[in-house]
Short mmCIF file of C-alpha atoms and ligand atoms in Angstrom, two decimals:
data_model
loop_
_atom_site.label_atom_id
_atom_site.label_comp_id
_atom_site.label_asym_id
_atom_site.label_seq_id
_atom_site.Cartn_x
_atom_site.Cartn_y
_atom_site.Cartn_z
CA MET A 1 134.30 163.62 -28.05
CA GLU A 2 134.10 163.14 -31.83
CA MET A 3 136.78 160.62 -32.79
CA ASN A 4 137.44 161.15 -36.47
CA LYS A 5 140.18 162.46 -38.71
CA TRP A 6 141.03 165.00 -36.02
CA ASN A 7 141.94 162.18 -33.60
CA GLU A 8 145.48 163.39 -33.18
CA LEU A 9 144.42 166.95 -32.38
CA ASN A 10 141.79 165.65 -29.98
CA ARG A 11 144.30 163.41 -28.23
CA GLU A 12 146.64 166.35 -27.68
CA PHE A 13 144.15 169.16 -27.04
CA GLY A 14 140.75 167.64 -26.28
CA ILE A 15 139.31 168.13 -22.78
CA LEU A 16 136.35 165.89 -22.06
CA GLY A 17 133.10 167.84 -22.29
CA ARG A 18 134.92 171.16 -22.68
CA VAL A 19 137.16 171.24 -25.77
CA CYS A 20 137.09 169.11 -28.90
CA VAL A 21 138.01 169.38 -32.55
CA LYS A 22 135.21 168.59 -34.99
CA THR A 23 134.55 168.74 -38.69
CA GLY A 24 133.05 172.12 -39.54
CA CYS A 25 131.54 173.50 -42.74
CA GLY A 26 133.45 172.67 -45.90
CA GLY A 27 135.09 169.76 -44.02
CA LEU A 28 137.35 172.24 -42.20
CA PRO A 29 138.45 171.60 -38.62
CA LYS A 30 136.86 173.69 -35.90
CA VAL A 31 137.63 173.82 -32.21
CA VAL A 32 134.49 173.71 -30.09
CA LEU A 33 134.64 175.22 -26.60
CA ALA A 34 131.86 174.37 -24.15
CA HIS A 35 131.39 176.08 -20.79
CA ALA A 36 129.55 174.40 -17.89
CA SER A 37 126.88 177.15 -18.07
CA GLY A 38 125.93 176.04 -21.59
CA ALA A 39 127.83 178.87 -23.30
CA ALA A 40 129.78 177.68 -26.35
CA ALA A 41 132.12 178.97 -29.04
CA GLU A 42 133.45 177.55 -32.30
CA VAL A 43 136.79 178.52 -33.79
CA TYR A 44 137.97 177.43 -37.25
CA LEU A 45 141.70 176.85 -37.65
CA LEU A 46 141.24 178.70 -40.95
CA GLY A 47 141.89 182.27 -39.86
CA ALA A 48 141.60 181.32 -36.15
CA HIS A 49 138.12 182.44 -36.99
CA VAL A 50 135.52 182.53 -34.22
CA ALA A 51 132.41 181.55 -36.19
CA SER A 52 129.95 181.07 -33.35
CA TRP A 53 129.42 182.34 -29.82
CA LYS A 54 126.36 181.13 -27.97
CA THR A 55 125.57 182.44 -24.52
CA ALA A 56 124.29 180.16 -21.73
CA ASP A 57 120.68 180.70 -22.91
CA GLY A 58 121.63 179.05 -26.22
CA LYS A 59 121.30 182.28 -28.22
CA GLU A 60 123.76 182.83 -31.07
CA ARG A 61 125.40 186.25 -30.68
CA LEU A 62 127.48 186.34 -33.87
CA PHE A 63 126.24 186.56 -37.43
CA LEU A 64 127.50 184.01 -39.96
CA SER A 65 126.40 184.31 -43.57
CA GLY A 66 124.47 181.40 -45.04
CA ARG A 67 126.51 182.04 -48.19
CA SER A 68 129.93 182.08 -46.58
CA LEU A 69 132.68 180.11 -48.25
CA PHE A 70 134.53 177.60 -46.12
CA GLU A 71 137.63 177.03 -48.23
CA GLU A 72 141.33 177.12 -47.48
CA GLY A 73 142.69 180.48 -48.63
CA LYS A 74 139.29 182.22 -48.52
CA ALA A 75 137.87 184.36 -45.73
CA ILE A 76 134.81 183.24 -43.79
CA ARG A 77 131.94 185.79 -43.99
CA GLY A 78 130.72 186.53 -40.49
CA GLY A 79 131.92 185.69 -36.99
CA VAL A 80 135.20 187.36 -36.09
CA PRO A 81 137.63 187.68 -39.02
CA LEU A 82 141.10 188.73 -37.87
CA VAL A 83 142.54 191.69 -39.74
CA PHE A 84 146.35 191.89 -39.74
CA PRO A 85 148.73 193.54 -40.73
CA GLN A 86 146.68 195.72 -43.09
CA PHE A 87 143.17 197.09 -42.62
CA GLY A 88 141.14 197.44 -45.83
CA ASP A 89 142.79 197.86 -49.21
CA GLY A 90 146.53 198.36 -49.76
CA PRO A 91 149.56 196.51 -51.08
CA LEU A 92 148.48 193.29 -49.35
CA PRO A 93 145.28 191.33 -49.90
CA LYS A 94 142.29 193.19 -48.41
CA HIS A 95 142.36 193.07 -44.60
CA GLY A 96 145.79 191.45 -44.59
CA LEU A 97 147.31 188.01 -44.46
CA VAL A 98 145.95 186.08 -41.54
CA ARG A 99 142.20 185.60 -42.02
CA THR A 100 142.85 183.27 -44.95
CA ARG A 101 145.65 181.21 -43.42
CA SER A 102 145.47 178.06 -41.41
CA TRP A 103 146.48 178.65 -37.79
CA LYS A 104 147.86 176.06 -35.34
CA LEU A 105 146.14 175.06 -32.15
CA LEU A 106 148.81 175.61 -29.49
CA ARG A 107 147.19 175.00 -26.10
CA THR A 108 143.86 174.37 -24.43
CA SER A 109 142.88 174.54 -20.78
CA VAL A 110 140.08 174.75 -18.26
CA SER A 111 140.85 176.83 -15.18
CA SER A 112 139.76 175.91 -11.64
CA ALA A 113 137.03 178.54 -12.07
CA GLY A 114 135.85 176.69 -15.18
CA VAL A 115 137.08 179.19 -17.80
CA VAL A 116 137.63 177.32 -21.08
CA GLU A 117 140.49 178.51 -23.24
CA ALA A 118 142.10 177.72 -26.58
CA VAL A 119 145.23 179.40 -27.91
CA PHE A 120 146.01 179.60 -31.63
CA GLY A 121 149.30 180.57 -33.27
CA LEU A 122 150.54 181.73 -36.64
CA ALA A 123 154.07 182.57 -37.75
CA ILE A 124 154.67 184.91 -40.67
CA ALA A 125 158.16 184.81 -42.20
CA VAL A 126 160.07 187.32 -44.34
CA ALA A 127 159.82 184.99 -47.33
CA ASP A 128 156.02 184.67 -47.08
CA CYS A 129 155.08 188.00 -48.62
CA ALA A 130 157.26 190.33 -50.70
CA ALA A 131 155.01 193.30 -49.88
CA TRP A 132 155.38 192.71 -46.13
CA PRO A 133 158.77 191.08 -45.52
CA HIS A 134 158.70 190.51 -41.76
CA ASP A 135 159.20 187.81 -39.19
CA CYS A 136 156.26 187.99 -36.87
CA THR A 137 154.45 185.56 -34.61
CA LEU A 138 150.83 185.89 -33.61
CA GLU A 139 149.03 184.30 -30.70
CA TYR A 140 145.26 184.48 -30.36
CA THR A 141 143.53 183.34 -27.21
CA VAL A 142 139.81 182.59 -27.13
CA ARG A 143 138.52 182.44 -23.55
CA LEU A 144 134.97 181.48 -22.67
CA ASP A 145 132.95 181.87 -19.50
CA SER A 146 130.01 184.23 -19.08
CA GLU A 147 131.95 186.54 -21.44
CA LEU A 148 133.96 185.89 -24.58
CA VAL A 149 137.50 187.22 -24.29
CA LEU A 150 139.60 187.53 -27.46
CA ASP A 151 143.24 188.29 -26.87
CA LEU A 152 145.47 188.99 -29.88
CA LYS A 153 149.21 189.22 -29.41
CA ALA A 154 151.94 189.99 -31.98
CA VAL A 155 155.67 189.57 -31.47
CA ASN A 156 158.21 191.22 -33.72
CA ALA A 157 160.55 188.28 -34.30
CA GLY A 158 162.62 190.19 -36.86
CA THR A 159 165.41 192.75 -36.77
CA LYS A 160 163.59 195.83 -38.07
CA PRO A 161 160.53 197.74 -36.83
CA LEU A 162 157.20 196.06 -37.53
CA ALA A 163 154.42 198.40 -38.68
CA PHE A 164 150.91 196.95 -38.69
CA GLN A 165 147.22 197.57 -38.35
CA ALA A 166 145.03 195.03 -36.58
CA ALA A 167 141.33 194.54 -35.98
CA LEU A 168 138.73 192.05 -34.88
CA HIS A 169 136.15 192.49 -37.65
CA THR A 170 133.28 191.21 -35.49
CA TYR A 171 129.89 190.57 -37.09
CA PHE A 172 127.23 190.74 -34.34
CA ALA A 173 123.91 189.04 -34.93
CA ALA A 174 120.92 191.39 -34.93
CA ASP A 175 117.30 190.24 -34.95
CA ASP A 176 116.38 193.43 -36.83
CA ILE A 177 118.99 195.96 -37.97
CA HIS A 178 116.37 198.73 -37.83
CA LYS A 179 116.24 198.33 -34.05
CA ALA A 180 120.02 198.05 -33.52
CA GLY A 181 122.41 200.87 -32.61
CA VAL A 182 126.00 201.48 -31.56
CA CYS A 183 126.66 203.67 -28.53
CA GLY A 184 129.75 205.15 -26.89
CA LEU A 185 130.97 207.07 -29.94
CA ASN A 186 129.29 210.45 -29.44
CA GLY A 187 131.82 213.29 -29.79
CA ARG A 188 134.42 211.05 -31.47
CA GLU A 189 136.10 211.84 -34.76
CA PHE A 190 135.59 209.43 -37.63
CA LEU A 191 136.79 208.84 -41.18
CA ASP A 192 133.94 208.07 -43.54
CA SER A 193 135.11 205.26 -45.83
CA LEU A 194 132.13 205.95 -48.14
CA LYS A 195 133.45 209.50 -48.74
CA ASN A 196 137.16 208.97 -49.31
CA ARG A 197 137.78 208.88 -45.59
CA GLN A 198 136.41 212.40 -45.09
CA ARG A 199 136.70 213.47 -41.44
CA GLY A 200 133.65 214.15 -39.28
CA THR A 201 132.60 214.20 -35.64
CA GLU A 202 129.87 211.92 -34.33
CA THR A 203 126.99 213.80 -32.69
CA ARG A 204 124.62 210.95 -31.86
CA GLU A 205 124.39 209.06 -28.58
CA SER A 206 123.40 205.95 -30.50
CA ILE A 207 124.21 205.34 -34.16
CA PRO A 208 121.19 203.85 -35.94
CA PHE A 209 121.22 201.98 -39.29
CA ALA A 210 119.12 203.19 -42.21
CA ALA A 211 121.72 203.22 -45.01
CA GLU A 212 125.15 201.84 -45.90
CA THR A 213 127.55 202.72 -43.10
CA ASP A 214 131.33 202.34 -43.13
CA ARG A 215 133.25 204.53 -40.69
CA ILE A 216 136.53 204.33 -38.83
CA TYR A 217 136.10 206.00 -35.42
CA LEU A 218 139.33 207.23 -33.87
CA ASP A 219 140.51 207.17 -30.29
CA VAL A 220 137.32 205.68 -28.95
CA PRO A 221 136.48 204.80 -25.32
CA SER A 222 137.44 201.35 -24.03
CA GLU A 223 133.77 200.49 -23.60
CA LEU A 224 131.21 200.51 -26.42
CA GLY A 225 127.74 199.07 -26.75
CA VAL A 226 125.76 197.40 -29.49
CA THR A 227 122.12 197.91 -28.53
CA GLY A 228 118.88 196.30 -29.70
CA THR A 229 120.51 193.16 -31.11
CA THR A 230 117.70 190.96 -29.80
CA SER A 231 113.97 191.50 -30.26
CA GLU A 232 113.70 191.65 -26.45
CA GLY A 233 115.97 194.73 -26.52
CA GLY A 234 119.20 193.11 -25.34
CA GLY A 235 122.64 194.08 -26.52
CA ILE A 236 126.37 193.49 -26.24
CA ARG A 237 128.95 195.36 -24.19
CA ILE A 238 132.37 195.56 -25.85
CA ARG A 239 135.42 196.31 -23.72
CA THR A 240 138.90 196.70 -25.16
CA ARG A 241 142.51 197.14 -24.15
CA ASN A 242 145.07 198.54 -26.58
CA LEU A 243 142.60 198.91 -29.45
CA PRO A 244 142.01 202.67 -29.85
CA ASP A 245 139.83 202.59 -32.99
CA ALA A 246 136.45 201.14 -33.88
CA VAL A 247 134.92 200.50 -37.30
CA VAL A 248 131.16 200.46 -37.79
CA TRP A 249 129.96 198.73 -40.94
CA ASN A 250 126.74 197.60 -42.51
CA PRO A 251 126.68 197.08 -46.31
CA TRP A 252 122.93 197.79 -46.60
CA ILE A 253 120.94 196.93 -49.77
CA GLU A 254 123.05 197.68 -52.85
CA LYS A 255 126.45 196.68 -51.44
CA SER A 256 124.99 193.41 -50.11
CA LYS A 257 123.97 192.45 -53.65
CA LYS A 258 127.56 192.94 -54.79
CA LEU A 259 129.03 190.59 -52.18
CA ASP A 260 129.07 187.04 -53.60
CA ASP A 261 129.40 185.37 -50.21
CA PHE A 262 126.64 187.37 -48.50
CA GLY A 263 122.86 187.06 -48.94
CA ASP A 264 120.97 190.03 -50.41
CA ASP A 265 118.87 190.40 -47.26
CA GLU A 266 121.46 189.44 -44.68
CA TYR A 267 122.34 193.09 -43.97
CA ARG A 268 119.14 193.09 -41.88
CA ARG A 269 120.60 190.56 -39.45
CA MET A 270 124.12 191.83 -38.75
CA VAL A 271 126.16 194.77 -37.64
CA CYS A 272 129.95 194.93 -37.66
CA VAL A 273 131.57 196.77 -34.78
CA GLU A 274 135.27 196.19 -35.25
CA THR A 275 137.74 196.80 -32.46
CA GLY A 276 141.12 197.75 -33.85
CA THR A 277 144.24 199.79 -34.14
CA VAL A 278 143.94 201.25 -37.61
CA ILE A 279 144.99 204.91 -37.73
CA PRO A 280 147.96 205.11 -37.44
CA GLY A 281 148.34 201.49 -36.28
CA VAL A 282 151.32 200.18 -34.34
CA THR A 283 155.07 200.24 -34.92
CA LEU A 284 156.70 197.55 -32.85
CA PRO A 285 160.49 197.54 -32.30
CA PRO A 286 162.39 194.26 -32.84
CA GLY A 287 161.95 191.71 -30.09
CA LEU A 288 158.94 193.41 -28.53
CA ALA A 289 155.38 192.20 -28.13
CA TRP A 290 152.04 193.97 -28.55
CA GLU A 291 148.88 192.65 -26.97
CA SER A 292 145.22 193.61 -27.25
CA VAL A 293 142.09 192.35 -25.53
CA THR A 294 138.47 192.48 -26.65
CA THR A 295 135.85 191.31 -24.16
CA LEU A 296 132.26 190.71 -25.26
CA ALA A 297 129.40 190.34 -22.80
CA VAL A 298 125.66 190.25 -23.15
CA VAL A 299 123.78 193.02 -21.33
O1 TA6 B 1 135.64 197.07 -42.12
C1 TA6 B 1 134.80 197.56 -43.08
C2 TA6 B 1 135.22 197.04 -44.40
O2 TA6 B 1 136.54 197.40 -44.67
C3 TA6 B 1 134.23 197.54 -45.43
O3 TA6 B 1 134.76 198.54 -46.24
C4 TA6 B 1 133.76 196.31 -46.14
O4 TA6 B 1 134.16 196.16 -47.41
C5 TA6 B 1 134.10 195.22 -45.15
O5 TA6 B 1 135.20 195.62 -44.41
C6 TA6 B 1 134.22 193.79 -45.62
O6 TA6 B 1 135.39 193.50 -46.28
P1 TA6 B 1 135.60 192.08 -46.96
O7 TA6 B 1 136.98 192.11 -47.55
O8 TA6 B 1 135.47 191.07 -45.87
O9 TA6 B 1 134.52 191.95 -47.99
#
């Protein structure tokens, strides 16, 4: 276990060989989860951001930009940014308030079956943001075994209804975007963000990538697939609970050049399939909790 400036965190939360806090990029703290199978995950306290997920074969399944910033107050480019309480543009900073904040590590554990878990928390208070004056607590659980389970929970700690959108803006690694596809969305309605959210209906079994793509699919099945992410033809199965929408995004050539924290050619190596509740989102009465689960597995 790395004994360094995170000594105190490691004393409280470290589990020998399974959980430790280390110095990540930009000197930021990251929580490293290691499963007995060899699977591993890394979670920055900044944004409770899962930046790496390696399966037991040692293969990295998430994309992380080589040009990502790792700075307090800035979003990490790649991995699993958490979007809350606003998806996209609006009165709040793009994609909301939580991907740029420092979260707290609340608990860690290893179950008798060997499942390694870390739980992160963030409290938002009325005074924090004039455009979103709410008391709200978030809990995010990252659970690792043969799958990666990401469980996001929000509690309305205030006295008025809490309206929010939420998403896991997951960047999957792809060996070659031209061979990747997204399946499970045939027949579903979508809003095309490249055409002022014009409505359409998907007609393809598998959505290929040959141009910029940015669509919000509505009321999607609880199981989706990202195919062809590895050169051997492997893919990822995504299962969700309580996340009715899915966003499919690849910036392609021109948009990539406009993103400062993203390499010009990196669009070839990633695909975002975001699991979320976006349209219309959730309205949570005072005192109540909302919980969502996203489970990723290699197939
Ligand atoms: O989820 C898709 C999207 O909203 C796109 O429109 C695209 O801009 C992307 O997210 C990335 O947003 P970001 O603020 O991280 O640059």
